[in-house]
PDB file of N, CA and C in Angstrom:
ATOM      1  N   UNK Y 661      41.566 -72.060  -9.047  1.00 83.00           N
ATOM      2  CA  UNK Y 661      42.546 -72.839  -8.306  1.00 83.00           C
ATOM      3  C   UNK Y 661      43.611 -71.890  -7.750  1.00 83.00           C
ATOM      4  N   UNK Y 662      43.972 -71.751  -6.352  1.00 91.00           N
ATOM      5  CA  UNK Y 662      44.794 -71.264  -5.847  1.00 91.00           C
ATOM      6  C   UNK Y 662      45.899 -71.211  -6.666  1.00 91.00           C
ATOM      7  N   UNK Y 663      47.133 -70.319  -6.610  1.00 94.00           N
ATOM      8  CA  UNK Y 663      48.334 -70.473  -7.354  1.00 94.00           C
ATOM      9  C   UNK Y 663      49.286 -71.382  -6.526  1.00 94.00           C
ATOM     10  N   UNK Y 664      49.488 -71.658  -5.007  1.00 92.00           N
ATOM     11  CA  UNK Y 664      50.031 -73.031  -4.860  1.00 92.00           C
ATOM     12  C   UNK Y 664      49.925 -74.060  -5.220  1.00 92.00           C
ATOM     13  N   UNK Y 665      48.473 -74.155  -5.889  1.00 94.00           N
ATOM     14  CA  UNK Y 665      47.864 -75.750  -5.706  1.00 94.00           C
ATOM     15  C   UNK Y 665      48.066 -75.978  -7.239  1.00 94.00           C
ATOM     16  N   UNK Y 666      48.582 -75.094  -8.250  1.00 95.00           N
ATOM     17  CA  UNK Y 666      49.137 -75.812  -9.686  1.00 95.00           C
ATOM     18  C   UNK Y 666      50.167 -76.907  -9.642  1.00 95.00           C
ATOM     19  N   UNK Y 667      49.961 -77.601 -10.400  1.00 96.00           N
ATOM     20  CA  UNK Y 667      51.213 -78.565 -10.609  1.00 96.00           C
ATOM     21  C   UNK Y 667      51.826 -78.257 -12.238  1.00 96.00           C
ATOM     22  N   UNK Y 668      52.820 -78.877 -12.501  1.00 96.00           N
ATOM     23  CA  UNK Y 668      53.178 -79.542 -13.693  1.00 96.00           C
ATOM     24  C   UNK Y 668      52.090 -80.755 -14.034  1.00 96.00           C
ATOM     25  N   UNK Y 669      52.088 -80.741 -15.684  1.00 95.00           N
ATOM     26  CA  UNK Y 669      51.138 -82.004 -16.032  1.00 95.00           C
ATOM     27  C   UNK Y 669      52.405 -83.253 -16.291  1.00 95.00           C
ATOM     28  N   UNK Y 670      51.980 -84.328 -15.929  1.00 94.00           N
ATOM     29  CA  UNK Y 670      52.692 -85.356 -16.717  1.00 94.00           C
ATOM     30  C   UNK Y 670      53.260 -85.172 -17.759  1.00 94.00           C
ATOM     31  N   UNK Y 671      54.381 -86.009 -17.823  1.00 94.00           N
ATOM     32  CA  UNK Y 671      54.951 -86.025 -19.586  1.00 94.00           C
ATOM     33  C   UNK Y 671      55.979 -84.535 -19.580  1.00 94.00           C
ATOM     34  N   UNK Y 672      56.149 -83.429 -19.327  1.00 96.00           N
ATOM     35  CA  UNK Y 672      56.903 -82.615 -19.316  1.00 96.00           C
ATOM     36  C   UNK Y 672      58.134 -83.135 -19.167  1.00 96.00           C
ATOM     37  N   UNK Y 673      59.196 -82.131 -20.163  1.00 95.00           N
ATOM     38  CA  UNK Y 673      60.742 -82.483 -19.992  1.00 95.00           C
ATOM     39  C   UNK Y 673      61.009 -81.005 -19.494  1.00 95.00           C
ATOM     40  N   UNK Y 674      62.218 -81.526 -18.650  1.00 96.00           N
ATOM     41  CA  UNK Y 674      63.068 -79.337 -18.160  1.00 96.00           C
ATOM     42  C   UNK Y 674      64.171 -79.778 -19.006  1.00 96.00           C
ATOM     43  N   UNK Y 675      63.965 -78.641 -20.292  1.00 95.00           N
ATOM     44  CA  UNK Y 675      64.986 -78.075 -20.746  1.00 95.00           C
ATOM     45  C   UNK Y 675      65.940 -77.192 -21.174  1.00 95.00           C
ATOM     46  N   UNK Y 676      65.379 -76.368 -20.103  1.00 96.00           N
ATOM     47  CA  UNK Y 676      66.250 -75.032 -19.839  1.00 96.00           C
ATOM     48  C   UNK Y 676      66.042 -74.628 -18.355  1.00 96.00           C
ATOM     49  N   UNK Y 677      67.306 -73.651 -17.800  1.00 97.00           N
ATOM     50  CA  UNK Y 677      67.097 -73.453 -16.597  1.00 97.00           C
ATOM     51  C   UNK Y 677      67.879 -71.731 -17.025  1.00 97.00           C
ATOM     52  N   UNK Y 678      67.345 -70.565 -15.915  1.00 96.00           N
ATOM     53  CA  UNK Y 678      68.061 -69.454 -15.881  1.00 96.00           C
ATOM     54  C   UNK Y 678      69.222 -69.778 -15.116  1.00 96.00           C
ATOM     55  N   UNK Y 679      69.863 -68.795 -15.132  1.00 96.00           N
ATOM     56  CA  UNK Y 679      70.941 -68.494 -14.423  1.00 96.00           C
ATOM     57  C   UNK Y 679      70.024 -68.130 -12.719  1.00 96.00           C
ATOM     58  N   UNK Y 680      70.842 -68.069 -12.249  1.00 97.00           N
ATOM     59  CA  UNK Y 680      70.334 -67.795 -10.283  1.00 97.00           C
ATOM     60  C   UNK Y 680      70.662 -66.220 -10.622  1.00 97.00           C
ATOM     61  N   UNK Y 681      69.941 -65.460 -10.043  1.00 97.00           N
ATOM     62  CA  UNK Y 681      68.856 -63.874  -9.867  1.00 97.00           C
ATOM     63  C   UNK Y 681      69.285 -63.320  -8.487  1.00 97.00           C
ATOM     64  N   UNK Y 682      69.780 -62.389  -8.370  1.00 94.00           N
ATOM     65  CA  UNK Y 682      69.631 -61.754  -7.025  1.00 94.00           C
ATOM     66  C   UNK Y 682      69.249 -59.877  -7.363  1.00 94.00           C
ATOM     67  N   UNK Y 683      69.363 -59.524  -6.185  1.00 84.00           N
ATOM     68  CA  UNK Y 683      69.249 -58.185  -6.352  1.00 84.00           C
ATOM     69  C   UNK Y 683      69.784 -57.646  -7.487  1.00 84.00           C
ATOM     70  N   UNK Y 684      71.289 -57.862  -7.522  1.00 85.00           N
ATOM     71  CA  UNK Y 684      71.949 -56.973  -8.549  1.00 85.00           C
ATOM     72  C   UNK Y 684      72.122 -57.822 -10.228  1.00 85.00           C
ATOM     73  N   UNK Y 685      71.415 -59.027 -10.498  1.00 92.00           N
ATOM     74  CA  UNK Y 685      70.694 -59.153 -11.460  1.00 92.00           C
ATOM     75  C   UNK Y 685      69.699 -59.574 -11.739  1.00 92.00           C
ATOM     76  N   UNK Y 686      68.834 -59.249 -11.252  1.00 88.00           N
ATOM     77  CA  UNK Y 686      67.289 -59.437 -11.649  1.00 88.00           C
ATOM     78  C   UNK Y 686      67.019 -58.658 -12.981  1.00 88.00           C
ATOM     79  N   UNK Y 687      66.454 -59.095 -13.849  1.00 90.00           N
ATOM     80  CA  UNK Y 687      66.131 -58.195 -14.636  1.00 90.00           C
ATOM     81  C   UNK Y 687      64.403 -57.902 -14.729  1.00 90.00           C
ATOM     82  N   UNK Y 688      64.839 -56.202 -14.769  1.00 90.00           N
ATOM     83  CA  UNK Y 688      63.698 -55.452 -14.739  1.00 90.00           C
ATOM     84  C   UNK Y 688      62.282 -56.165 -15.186  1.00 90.00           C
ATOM     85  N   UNK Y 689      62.597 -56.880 -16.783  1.00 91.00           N
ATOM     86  CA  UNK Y 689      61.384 -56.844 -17.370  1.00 91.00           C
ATOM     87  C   UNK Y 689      60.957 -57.942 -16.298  1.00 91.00           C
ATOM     88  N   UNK Y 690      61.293 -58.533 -15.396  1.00 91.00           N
ATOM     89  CA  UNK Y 690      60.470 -59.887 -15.193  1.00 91.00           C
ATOM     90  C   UNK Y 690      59.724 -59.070 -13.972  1.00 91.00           C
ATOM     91  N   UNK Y 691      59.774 -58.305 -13.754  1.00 93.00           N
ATOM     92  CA  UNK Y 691      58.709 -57.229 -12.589  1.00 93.00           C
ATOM     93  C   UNK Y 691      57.738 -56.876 -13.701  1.00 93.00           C
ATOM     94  N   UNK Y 692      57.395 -56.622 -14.403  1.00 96.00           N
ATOM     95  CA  UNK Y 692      56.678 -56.088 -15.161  1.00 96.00           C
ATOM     96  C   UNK Y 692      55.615 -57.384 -16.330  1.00 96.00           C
ATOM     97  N   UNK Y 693      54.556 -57.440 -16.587  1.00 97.00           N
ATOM     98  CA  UNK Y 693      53.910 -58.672 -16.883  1.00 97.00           C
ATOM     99  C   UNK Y 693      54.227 -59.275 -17.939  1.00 97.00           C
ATOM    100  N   UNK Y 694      54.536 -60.318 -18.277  1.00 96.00           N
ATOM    101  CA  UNK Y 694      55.176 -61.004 -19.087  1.00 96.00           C
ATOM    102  C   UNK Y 694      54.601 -62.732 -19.300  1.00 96.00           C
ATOM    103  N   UNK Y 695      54.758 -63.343 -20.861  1.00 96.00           N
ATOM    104  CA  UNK Y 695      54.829 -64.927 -20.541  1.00 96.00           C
ATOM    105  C   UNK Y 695      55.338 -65.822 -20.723  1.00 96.00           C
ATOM    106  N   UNK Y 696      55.460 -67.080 -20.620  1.00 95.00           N
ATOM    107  CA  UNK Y 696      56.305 -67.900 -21.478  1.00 95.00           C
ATOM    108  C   UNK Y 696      55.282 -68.428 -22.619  1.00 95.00           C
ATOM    109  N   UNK Y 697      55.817 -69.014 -23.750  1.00 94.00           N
ATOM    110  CA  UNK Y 697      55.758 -69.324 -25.310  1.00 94.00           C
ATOM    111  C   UNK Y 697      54.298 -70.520 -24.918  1.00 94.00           C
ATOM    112  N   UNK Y 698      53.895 -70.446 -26.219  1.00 95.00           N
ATOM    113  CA  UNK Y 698      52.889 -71.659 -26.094  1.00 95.00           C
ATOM    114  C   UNK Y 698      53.570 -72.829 -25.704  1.00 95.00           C
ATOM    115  N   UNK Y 699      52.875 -73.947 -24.908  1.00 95.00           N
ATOM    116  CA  UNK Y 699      53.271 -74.731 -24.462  1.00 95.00           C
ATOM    117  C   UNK Y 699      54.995 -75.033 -23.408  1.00 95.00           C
ATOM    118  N   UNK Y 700      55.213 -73.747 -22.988  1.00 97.00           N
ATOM    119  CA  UNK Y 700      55.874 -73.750 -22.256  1.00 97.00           C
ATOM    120  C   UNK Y 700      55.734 -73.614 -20.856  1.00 97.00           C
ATOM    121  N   UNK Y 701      56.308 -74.352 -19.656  1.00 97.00           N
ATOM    122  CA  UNK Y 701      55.643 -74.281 -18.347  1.00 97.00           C
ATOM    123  C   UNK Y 701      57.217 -73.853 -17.893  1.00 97.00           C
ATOM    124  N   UNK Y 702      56.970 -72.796 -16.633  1.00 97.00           N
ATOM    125  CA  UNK Y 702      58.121 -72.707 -15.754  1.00 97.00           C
ATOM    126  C   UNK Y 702      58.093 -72.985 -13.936  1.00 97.00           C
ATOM    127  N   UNK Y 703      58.689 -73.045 -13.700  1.00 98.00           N
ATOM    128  CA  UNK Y 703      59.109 -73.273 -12.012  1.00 98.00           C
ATOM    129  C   UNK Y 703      60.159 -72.153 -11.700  1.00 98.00           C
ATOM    130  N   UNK Y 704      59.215 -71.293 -10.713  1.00 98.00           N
ATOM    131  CA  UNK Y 704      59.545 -70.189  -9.906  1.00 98.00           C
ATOM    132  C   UNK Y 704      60.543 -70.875  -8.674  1.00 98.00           C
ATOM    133  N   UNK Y 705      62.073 -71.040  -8.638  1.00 98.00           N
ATOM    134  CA  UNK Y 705      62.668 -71.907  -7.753  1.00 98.00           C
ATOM    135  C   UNK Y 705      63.229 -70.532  -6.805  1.00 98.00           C
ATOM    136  N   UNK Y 706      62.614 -70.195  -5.735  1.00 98.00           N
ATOM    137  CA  UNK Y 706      63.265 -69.282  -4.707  1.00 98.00           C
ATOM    138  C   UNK Y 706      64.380 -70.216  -3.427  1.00 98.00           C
ATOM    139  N   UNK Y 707      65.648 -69.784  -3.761  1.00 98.00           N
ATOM    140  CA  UNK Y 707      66.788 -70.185  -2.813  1.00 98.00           C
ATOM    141  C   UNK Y 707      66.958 -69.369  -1.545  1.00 98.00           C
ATOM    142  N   UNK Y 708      66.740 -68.135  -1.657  1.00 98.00           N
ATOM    143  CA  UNK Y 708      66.699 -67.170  -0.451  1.00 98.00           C
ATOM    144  C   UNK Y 708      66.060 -66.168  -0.369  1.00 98.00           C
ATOM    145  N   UNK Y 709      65.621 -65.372   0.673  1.00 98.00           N
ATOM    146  CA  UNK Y 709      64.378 -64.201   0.596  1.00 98.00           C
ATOM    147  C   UNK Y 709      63.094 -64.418   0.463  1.00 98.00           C
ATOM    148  N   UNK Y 710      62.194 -63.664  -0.685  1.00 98.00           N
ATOM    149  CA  UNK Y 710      60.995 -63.919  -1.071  1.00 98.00           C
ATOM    150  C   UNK Y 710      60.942 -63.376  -2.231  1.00 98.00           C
ATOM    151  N   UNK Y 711      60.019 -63.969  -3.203  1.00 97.00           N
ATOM    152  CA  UNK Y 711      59.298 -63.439  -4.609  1.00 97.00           C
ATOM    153  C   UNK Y 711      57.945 -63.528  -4.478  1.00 97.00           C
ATOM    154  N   UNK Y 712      57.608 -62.074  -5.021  1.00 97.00           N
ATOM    155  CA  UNK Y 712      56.142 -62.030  -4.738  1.00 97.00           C
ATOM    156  C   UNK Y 712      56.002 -62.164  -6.521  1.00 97.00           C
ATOM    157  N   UNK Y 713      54.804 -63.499  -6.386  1.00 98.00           N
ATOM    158  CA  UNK Y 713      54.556 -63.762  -8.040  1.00 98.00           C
ATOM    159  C   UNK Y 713      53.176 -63.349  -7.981  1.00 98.00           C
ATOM    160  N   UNK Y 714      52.761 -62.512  -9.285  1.00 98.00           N
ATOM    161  CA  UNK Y 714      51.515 -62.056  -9.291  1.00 98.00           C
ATOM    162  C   UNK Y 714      50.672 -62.831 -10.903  1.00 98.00           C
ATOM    163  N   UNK Y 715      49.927 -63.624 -10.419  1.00 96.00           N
ATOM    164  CA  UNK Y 715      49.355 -63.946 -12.165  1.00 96.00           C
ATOM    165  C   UNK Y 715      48.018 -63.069 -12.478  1.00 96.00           C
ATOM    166  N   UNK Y 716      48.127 -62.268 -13.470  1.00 96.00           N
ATOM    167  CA  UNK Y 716      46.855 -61.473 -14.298  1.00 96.00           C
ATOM    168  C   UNK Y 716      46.131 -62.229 -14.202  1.00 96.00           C
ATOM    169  N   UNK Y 717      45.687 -63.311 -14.899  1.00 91.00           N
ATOM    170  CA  UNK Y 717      44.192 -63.560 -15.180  1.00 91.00           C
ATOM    171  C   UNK Y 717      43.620 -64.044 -14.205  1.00 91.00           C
ATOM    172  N   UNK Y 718      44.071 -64.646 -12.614  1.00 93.00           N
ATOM    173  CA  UNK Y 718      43.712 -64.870 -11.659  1.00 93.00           C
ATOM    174  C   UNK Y 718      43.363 -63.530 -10.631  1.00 93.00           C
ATOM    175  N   UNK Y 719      44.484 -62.338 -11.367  1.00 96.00           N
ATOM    176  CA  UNK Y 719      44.758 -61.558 -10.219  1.00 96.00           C
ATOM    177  C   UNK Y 719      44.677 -61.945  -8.256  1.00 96.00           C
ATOM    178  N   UNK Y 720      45.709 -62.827  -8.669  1.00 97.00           N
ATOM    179  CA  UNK Y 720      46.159 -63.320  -7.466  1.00 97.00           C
ATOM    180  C   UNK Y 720      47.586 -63.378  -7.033  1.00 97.00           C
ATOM    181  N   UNK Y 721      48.260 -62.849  -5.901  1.00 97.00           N
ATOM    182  CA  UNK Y 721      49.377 -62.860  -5.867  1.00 97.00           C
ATOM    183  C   UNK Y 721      49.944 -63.920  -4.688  1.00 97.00           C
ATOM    184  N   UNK Y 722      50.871 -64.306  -4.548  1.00 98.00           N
ATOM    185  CA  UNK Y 722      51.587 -65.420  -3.844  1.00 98.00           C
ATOM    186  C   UNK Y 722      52.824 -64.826  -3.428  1.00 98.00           C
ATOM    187  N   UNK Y 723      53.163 -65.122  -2.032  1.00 98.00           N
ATOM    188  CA  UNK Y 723      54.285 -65.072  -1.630  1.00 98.00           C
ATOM    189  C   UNK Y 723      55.187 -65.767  -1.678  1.00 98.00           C
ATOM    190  N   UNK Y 724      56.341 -66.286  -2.652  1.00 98.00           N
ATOM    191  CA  UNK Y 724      57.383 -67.351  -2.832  1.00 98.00           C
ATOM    192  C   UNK Y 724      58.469 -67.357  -1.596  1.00 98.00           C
ATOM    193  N   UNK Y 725      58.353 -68.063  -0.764  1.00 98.00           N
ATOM    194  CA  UNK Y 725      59.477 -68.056  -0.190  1.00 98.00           C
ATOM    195  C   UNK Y 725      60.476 -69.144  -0.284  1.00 98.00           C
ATOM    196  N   UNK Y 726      61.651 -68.816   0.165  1.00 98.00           N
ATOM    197  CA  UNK Y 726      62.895 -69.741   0.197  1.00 98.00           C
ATOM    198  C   UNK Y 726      62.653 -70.952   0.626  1.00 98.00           C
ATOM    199  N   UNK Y 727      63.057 -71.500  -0.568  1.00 98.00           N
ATOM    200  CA  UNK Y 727      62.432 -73.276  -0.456  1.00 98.00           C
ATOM    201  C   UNK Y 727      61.283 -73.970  -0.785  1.00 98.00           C
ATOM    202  N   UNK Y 728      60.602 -72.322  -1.704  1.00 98.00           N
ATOM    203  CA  UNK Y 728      58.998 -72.945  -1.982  1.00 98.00           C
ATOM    204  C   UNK Y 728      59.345 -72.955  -3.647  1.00 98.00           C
ATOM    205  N   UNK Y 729      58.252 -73.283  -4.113  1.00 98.00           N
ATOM    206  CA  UNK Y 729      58.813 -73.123  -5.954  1.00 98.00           C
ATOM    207  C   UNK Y 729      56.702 -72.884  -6.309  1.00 98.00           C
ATOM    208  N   UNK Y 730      57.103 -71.985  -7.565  1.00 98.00           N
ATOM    209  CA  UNK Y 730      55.600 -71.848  -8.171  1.00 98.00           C
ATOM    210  C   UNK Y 730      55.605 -72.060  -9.662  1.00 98.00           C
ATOM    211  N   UNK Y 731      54.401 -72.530  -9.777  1.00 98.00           N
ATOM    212  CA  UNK Y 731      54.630 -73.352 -11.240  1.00 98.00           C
ATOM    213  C   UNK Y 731      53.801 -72.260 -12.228  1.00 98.00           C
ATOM    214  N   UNK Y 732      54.420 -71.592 -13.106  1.00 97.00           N
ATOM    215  CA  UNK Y 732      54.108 -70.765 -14.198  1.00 97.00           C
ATOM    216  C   UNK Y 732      53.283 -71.720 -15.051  1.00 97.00           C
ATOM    217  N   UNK Y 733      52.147 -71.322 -15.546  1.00 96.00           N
ATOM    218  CA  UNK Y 733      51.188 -71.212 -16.530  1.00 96.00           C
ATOM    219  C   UNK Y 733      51.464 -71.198 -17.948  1.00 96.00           C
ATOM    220  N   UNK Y 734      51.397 -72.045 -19.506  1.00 97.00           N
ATOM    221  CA  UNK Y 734      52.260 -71.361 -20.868  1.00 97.00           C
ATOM    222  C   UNK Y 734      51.186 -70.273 -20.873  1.00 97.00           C
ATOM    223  N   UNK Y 735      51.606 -69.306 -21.364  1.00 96.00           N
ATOM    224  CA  UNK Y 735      51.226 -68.139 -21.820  1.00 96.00           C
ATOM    225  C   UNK Y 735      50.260 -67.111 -20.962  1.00 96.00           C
ATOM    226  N   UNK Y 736      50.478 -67.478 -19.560  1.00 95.00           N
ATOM    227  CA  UNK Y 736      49.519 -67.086 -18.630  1.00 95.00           C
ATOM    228  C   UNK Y 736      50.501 -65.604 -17.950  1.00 95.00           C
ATOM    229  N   UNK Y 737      49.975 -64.418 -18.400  1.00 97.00           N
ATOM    230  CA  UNK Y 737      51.004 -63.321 -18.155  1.00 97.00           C
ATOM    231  C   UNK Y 737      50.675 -62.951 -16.372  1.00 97.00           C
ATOM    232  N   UNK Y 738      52.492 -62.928 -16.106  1.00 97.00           N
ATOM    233  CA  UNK Y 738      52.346 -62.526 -14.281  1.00 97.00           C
ATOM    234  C   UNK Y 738      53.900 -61.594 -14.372  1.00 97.00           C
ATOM    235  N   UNK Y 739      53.991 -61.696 -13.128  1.00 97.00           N
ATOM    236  CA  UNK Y 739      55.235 -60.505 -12.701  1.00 97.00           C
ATOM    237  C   UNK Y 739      55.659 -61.353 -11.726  1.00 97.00           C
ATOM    238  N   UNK Y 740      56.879 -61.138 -11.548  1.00 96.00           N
ATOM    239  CA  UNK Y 740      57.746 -61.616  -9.853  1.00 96.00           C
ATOM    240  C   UNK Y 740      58.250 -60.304  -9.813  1.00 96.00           C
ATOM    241  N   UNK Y 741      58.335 -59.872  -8.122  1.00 96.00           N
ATOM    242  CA  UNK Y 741      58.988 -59.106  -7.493  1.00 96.00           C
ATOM    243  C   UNK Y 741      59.790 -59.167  -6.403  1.00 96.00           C
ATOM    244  N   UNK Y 742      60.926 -59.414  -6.734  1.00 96.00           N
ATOM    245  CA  UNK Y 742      62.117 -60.203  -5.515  1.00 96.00           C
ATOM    246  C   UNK Y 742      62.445 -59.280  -4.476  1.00 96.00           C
ATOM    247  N   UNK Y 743      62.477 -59.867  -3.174  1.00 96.00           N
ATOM    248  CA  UNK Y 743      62.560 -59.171  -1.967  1.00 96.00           C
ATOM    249  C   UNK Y 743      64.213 -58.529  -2.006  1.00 96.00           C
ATOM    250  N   UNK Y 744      64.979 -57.950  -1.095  1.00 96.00           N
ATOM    251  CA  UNK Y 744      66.648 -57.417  -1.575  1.00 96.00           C
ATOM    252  C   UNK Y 744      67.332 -58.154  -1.422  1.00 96.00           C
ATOM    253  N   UNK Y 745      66.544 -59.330  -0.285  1.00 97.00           N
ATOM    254  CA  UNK Y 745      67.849 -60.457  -0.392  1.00 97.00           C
ATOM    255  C   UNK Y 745      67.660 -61.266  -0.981  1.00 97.00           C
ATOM    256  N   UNK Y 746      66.684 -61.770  -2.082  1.00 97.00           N
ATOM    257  CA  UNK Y 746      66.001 -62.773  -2.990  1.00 97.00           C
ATOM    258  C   UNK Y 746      66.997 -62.991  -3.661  1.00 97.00           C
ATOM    259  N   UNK Y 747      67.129 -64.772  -3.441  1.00 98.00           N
ATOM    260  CA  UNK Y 747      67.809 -65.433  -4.834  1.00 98.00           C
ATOM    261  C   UNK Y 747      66.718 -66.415  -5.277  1.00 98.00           C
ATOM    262  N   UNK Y 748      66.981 -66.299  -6.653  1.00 98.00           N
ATOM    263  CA  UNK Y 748      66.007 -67.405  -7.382  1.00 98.00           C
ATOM    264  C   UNK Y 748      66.683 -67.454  -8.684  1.00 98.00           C
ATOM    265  N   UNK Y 749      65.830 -68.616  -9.770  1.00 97.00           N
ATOM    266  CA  UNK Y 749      65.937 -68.940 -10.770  1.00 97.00           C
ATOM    267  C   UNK Y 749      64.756 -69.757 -11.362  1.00 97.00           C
ATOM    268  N   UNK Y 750      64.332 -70.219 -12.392  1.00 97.00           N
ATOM    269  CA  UNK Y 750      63.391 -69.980 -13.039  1.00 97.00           C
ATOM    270  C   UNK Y 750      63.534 -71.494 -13.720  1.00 97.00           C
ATOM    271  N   UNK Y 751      63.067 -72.695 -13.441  1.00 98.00           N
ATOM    272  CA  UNK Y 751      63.160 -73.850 -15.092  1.00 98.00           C
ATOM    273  C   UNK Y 751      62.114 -73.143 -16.012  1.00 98.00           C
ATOM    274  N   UNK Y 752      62.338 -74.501 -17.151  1.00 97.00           N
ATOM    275  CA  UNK Y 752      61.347 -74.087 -17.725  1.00 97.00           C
ATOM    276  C   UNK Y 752      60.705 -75.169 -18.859  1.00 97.00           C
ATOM    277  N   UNK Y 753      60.542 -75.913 -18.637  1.00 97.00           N
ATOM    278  CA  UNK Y 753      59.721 -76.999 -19.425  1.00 97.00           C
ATOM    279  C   UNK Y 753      58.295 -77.277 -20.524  1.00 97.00           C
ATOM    280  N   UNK Y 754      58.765 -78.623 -21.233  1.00 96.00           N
ATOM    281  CA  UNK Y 754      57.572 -78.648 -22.424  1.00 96.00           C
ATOM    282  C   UNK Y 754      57.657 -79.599 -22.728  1.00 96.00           C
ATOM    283  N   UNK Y 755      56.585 -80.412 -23.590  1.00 90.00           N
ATOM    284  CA  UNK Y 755      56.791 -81.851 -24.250  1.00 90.00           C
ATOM    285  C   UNK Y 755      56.974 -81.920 -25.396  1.00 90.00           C
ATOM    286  N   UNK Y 756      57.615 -80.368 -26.274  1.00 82.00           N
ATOM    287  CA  UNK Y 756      58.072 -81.244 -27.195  1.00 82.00           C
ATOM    288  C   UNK Y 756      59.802 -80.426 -27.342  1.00 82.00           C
ATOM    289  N   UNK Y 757      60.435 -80.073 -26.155  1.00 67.00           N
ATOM    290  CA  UNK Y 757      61.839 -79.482 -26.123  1.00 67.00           C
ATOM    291  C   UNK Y 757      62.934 -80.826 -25.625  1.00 67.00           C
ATOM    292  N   UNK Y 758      63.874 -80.944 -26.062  1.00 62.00           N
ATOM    293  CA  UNK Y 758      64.860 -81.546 -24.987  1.00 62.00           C
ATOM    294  C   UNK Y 758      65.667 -80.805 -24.666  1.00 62.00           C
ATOM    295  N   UNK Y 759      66.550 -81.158 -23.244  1.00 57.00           N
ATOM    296  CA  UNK Y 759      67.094 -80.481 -22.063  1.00 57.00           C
ATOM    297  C   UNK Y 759      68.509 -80.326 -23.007  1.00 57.00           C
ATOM    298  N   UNK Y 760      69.317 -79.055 -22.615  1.00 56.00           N
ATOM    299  CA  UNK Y 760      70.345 -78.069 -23.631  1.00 56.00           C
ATOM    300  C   UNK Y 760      70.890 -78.994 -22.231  1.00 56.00           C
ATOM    301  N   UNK Y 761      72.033 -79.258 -22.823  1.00 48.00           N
ATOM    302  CA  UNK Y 761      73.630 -79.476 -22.086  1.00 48.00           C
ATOM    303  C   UNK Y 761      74.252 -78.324 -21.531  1.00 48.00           C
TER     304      UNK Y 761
END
């Protein structure tokens, strides 16, 4: 399956969100391959620029652009690589977390 064409499954709650990412804080490790926890799903939310998201086990990469969002895999290891003017931020959802205040 293409990496656009993932969705979220039903039943998911977002209960956490990053902080918004630009050039001068992106952090390193998220260029480098990484995943989220069992049963955790995230949303790649790009506000400006581009993120290039790459998932390993597909070895397929996607171009995120501003205004698009990509839905992370639990435990499915990928990389983002934000363009210089890239802003983004990251949810991150599960069915059995509730959403932090």
């Amino acid at each position: 399956m293409p990496l656009s064409d993932i969705k979220l499954p039903d039943g998911l709650v977002k209960y956490s969100t990053t902080k918004e990412f630009s050039e001068g804080s992106f952090p390193k490790a998220l260029a480098r391959d990484h995943s989220t926890k069992p049963g955790v799903w995230g949303i790649l939310c790009v506000s400006a620029g581009t993120v290039k998201f790459h998932d390993v086990d597909s070895d397929e990469t996607r171009e995120v652009v501003a205004g698009e969002k990509q839905v992370i895999v639990p435990e499915s290891l990928h990389s983002a690589n934000p363009s210089k003017d890239a802003v983004f931020f990251v949810e991150f959802y599960s069915a059995t977390h509730k959403e932090k205040e």
